[in-house]
Short mmCIF file of C-alpha atoms in Angstrom, two decimals:
data_model
loop_
_atom_site.label_atom_id
_atom_site.label_comp_id
_atom_site.label_asym_id
_atom_site.label_seq_id
_atom_site.Cartn_x
_atom_site.Cartn_y
_atom_site.Cartn_z
CA MET S 12 8.85 57.57 4.76
CA SER S 13 11.79 58.89 6.68
CA LYS S 14 11.98 58.88 10.35
CA LYS S 15 11.48 62.21 12.04
CA TYR S 16 14.69 63.51 13.93
CA GLN S 17 13.91 63.69 17.61
CA GLY S 18 17.06 65.41 18.95
CA SER S 19 20.25 63.84 20.36
CA ASP S 20 19.30 64.94 23.77
CA LEU S 21 16.19 62.50 23.55
CA TYR S 22 18.42 59.64 22.39
CA LEU S 23 20.85 60.17 25.25
CA THR S 24 17.97 60.42 27.74
CA GLU S 25 16.65 57.06 26.38
CA MET S 26 20.01 55.63 26.85
CA ILE S 27 20.17 56.77 30.47
CA ASN S 28 16.62 55.37 31.10
CA ALA S 29 17.73 52.07 29.69
CA CYS S 30 20.80 52.08 31.97
CA VAL S 31 18.58 52.78 35.06
CA LYS S 32 16.16 49.89 34.10
CA ILE S 33 19.17 47.48 33.61
CA GLN S 34 20.43 48.42 37.01
CA GLU S 35 17.07 47.96 38.63
CA TYR S 36 16.47 44.62 37.00
CA ALA S 37 19.96 43.38 38.04
CA ALA S 38 19.41 44.65 41.71
CA ASN S 39 16.27 42.57 41.86
CA THR S 40 18.06 39.23 40.96
CA SER S 41 21.09 37.27 42.10
CA LYS S 42 23.80 36.27 39.72
CA GLU S 43 22.71 32.59 40.17
CA ASP S 44 19.11 33.46 39.37
CA PHE S 45 20.11 35.61 36.40
CA LEU S 46 22.15 32.72 34.97
CA LYS S 47 19.31 30.14 35.42
CA GLN S 48 16.22 32.18 34.61
CA ARG S 49 15.39 33.89 31.25
CA GLU S 50 13.04 36.60 32.44
CA SER S 51 15.74 38.95 33.89
CA PHE S 52 18.10 37.98 31.07
CA ASP S 53 15.45 38.74 28.38
CA ALA S 54 14.52 42.10 30.07
CA ILE S 55 18.14 43.35 30.35
CA CYS S 56 18.89 42.21 26.77
CA MET S 57 15.90 44.25 25.54
CA GLN S 58 17.29 47.32 27.21
CA LEU S 59 20.82 46.59 25.95
CA SER S 60 19.35 46.32 22.46
CA HIS S 61 17.54 49.64 23.09
CA LEU S 62 20.95 51.27 24.05
CA GLY S 63 22.50 50.22 20.79
CA GLU S 64 19.61 51.32 18.81
CA GLN S 65 20.00 54.84 20.07
CA VAL S 66 23.66 54.69 19.16
CA THR S 67 22.45 54.17 15.58
CA ASN S 68 20.13 57.07 15.92
CA LEU S 69 22.96 59.22 17.30
CA GLU S 70 25.14 58.27 14.33
CA SER S 71 22.72 59.88 11.92
CA SER S 72 21.85 62.94 14.04
CA PRO S 73 22.90 66.30 12.92
CA ASP S 74 24.12 67.09 16.43
CA ARG S 75 27.24 64.91 15.82
CA ILE S 76 27.36 63.76 19.46
CA ILE S 77 29.51 60.67 18.62
CA GLN S 78 32.00 62.86 16.77
CA HIS S 79 32.18 65.41 19.74
CA PHE S 80 32.48 62.77 22.32
CA PRO S 81 34.33 59.73 20.67
CA GLU S 82 36.42 58.86 23.73
CA ASP S 83 33.62 59.09 26.20
CA LEU S 84 31.86 55.87 25.33
CA GLU S 85 32.66 52.75 23.44
CA TRP S 86 30.01 53.63 20.89
CA PRO S 87 30.79 50.81 18.34
CA ALA S 88 30.67 48.17 21.13
CA LEU S 89 27.19 49.27 22.18
CA LYS S 90 25.96 49.03 18.61
CA GLY S 91 27.68 45.75 18.10
CA LEU S 92 26.12 44.37 21.29
CA ARG S 93 22.70 45.46 19.96
CA ASN S 94 23.41 43.58 16.68
CA ARG S 95 24.53 40.49 18.57
CA ILE S 96 21.28 40.53 20.56
CA GLY S 97 19.23 41.11 17.57
CA HIS S 98 20.78 38.64 15.25
CA ALA S 99 22.38 35.89 17.43
CA TYR S 100 20.34 36.04 20.60
CA MET S 101 20.43 32.35 21.39
CA THR S 102 24.13 32.30 21.29
CA ILE S 103 24.82 35.18 23.86
CA ASP S 104 26.63 34.20 26.91
CA ALA S 105 24.59 35.12 29.96
CA GLN S 106 27.78 35.42 31.98
CA MET S 107 29.05 37.98 29.53
CA ILE S 108 25.90 40.04 29.89
CA TRP S 109 25.92 39.81 33.71
CA ASP S 110 29.56 41.13 33.81
CA PHE S 111 28.61 43.99 31.43
CA VAL S 112 25.69 44.87 33.59
CA THR S 113 27.44 44.68 36.92
CA GLN S 114 30.79 46.16 35.80
CA LYS S 115 29.88 48.71 33.17
CA THR S 116 26.30 49.89 33.29
CA GLN S 117 26.69 52.37 36.18
CA GLU S 118 29.86 53.92 34.50
CA LEU S 119 27.96 54.12 31.28
CA GLU S 120 25.08 55.97 32.78
CA SER S 121 27.44 58.49 34.40
CA SER S 122 29.16 59.08 31.08
CA LEU S 123 25.88 59.57 29.33
CA ARG S 124 24.77 62.06 32.05
CA ARG S 125 28.12 63.90 31.63
CA ILE S 126 27.73 64.24 27.87
CA LEU S 127 24.10 65.43 28.22
CA LYS S 128 25.12 68.09 30.61
CA LYS S 129 28.16 69.27 28.63
CA ARG S 130 26.28 69.45 25.40
CA TYR S 131 22.88 70.42 26.55
CA GLY S 132 23.20 71.66 29.97
CA GLN S 133 20.74 69.00 31.18
#
């Protein structure tokens, strides 16, 4: 059975929601706690995986969001991070995840909101 197409606006919104959750989770923990405890790491990795999964959905969507906005995001990197989390979870460097979360997530959310507004007026 084929998956029902939901609309790229939904996929982008899901990505924004994941960014918000990631930022909330990171705000509630220190770097030291993040590197020592697995709960925040696990929660953040789940949302990062969800981000990458939505990129996969966007790749096959008829709206061609990735083709219309190729420079706005590092689409392949997000998908690659999802694959790394899904297939090599135990080898992921927590410091790399922390750096991504603290240095790139807010910018990622802003870019996604910009794309959503440009393309769908939302």
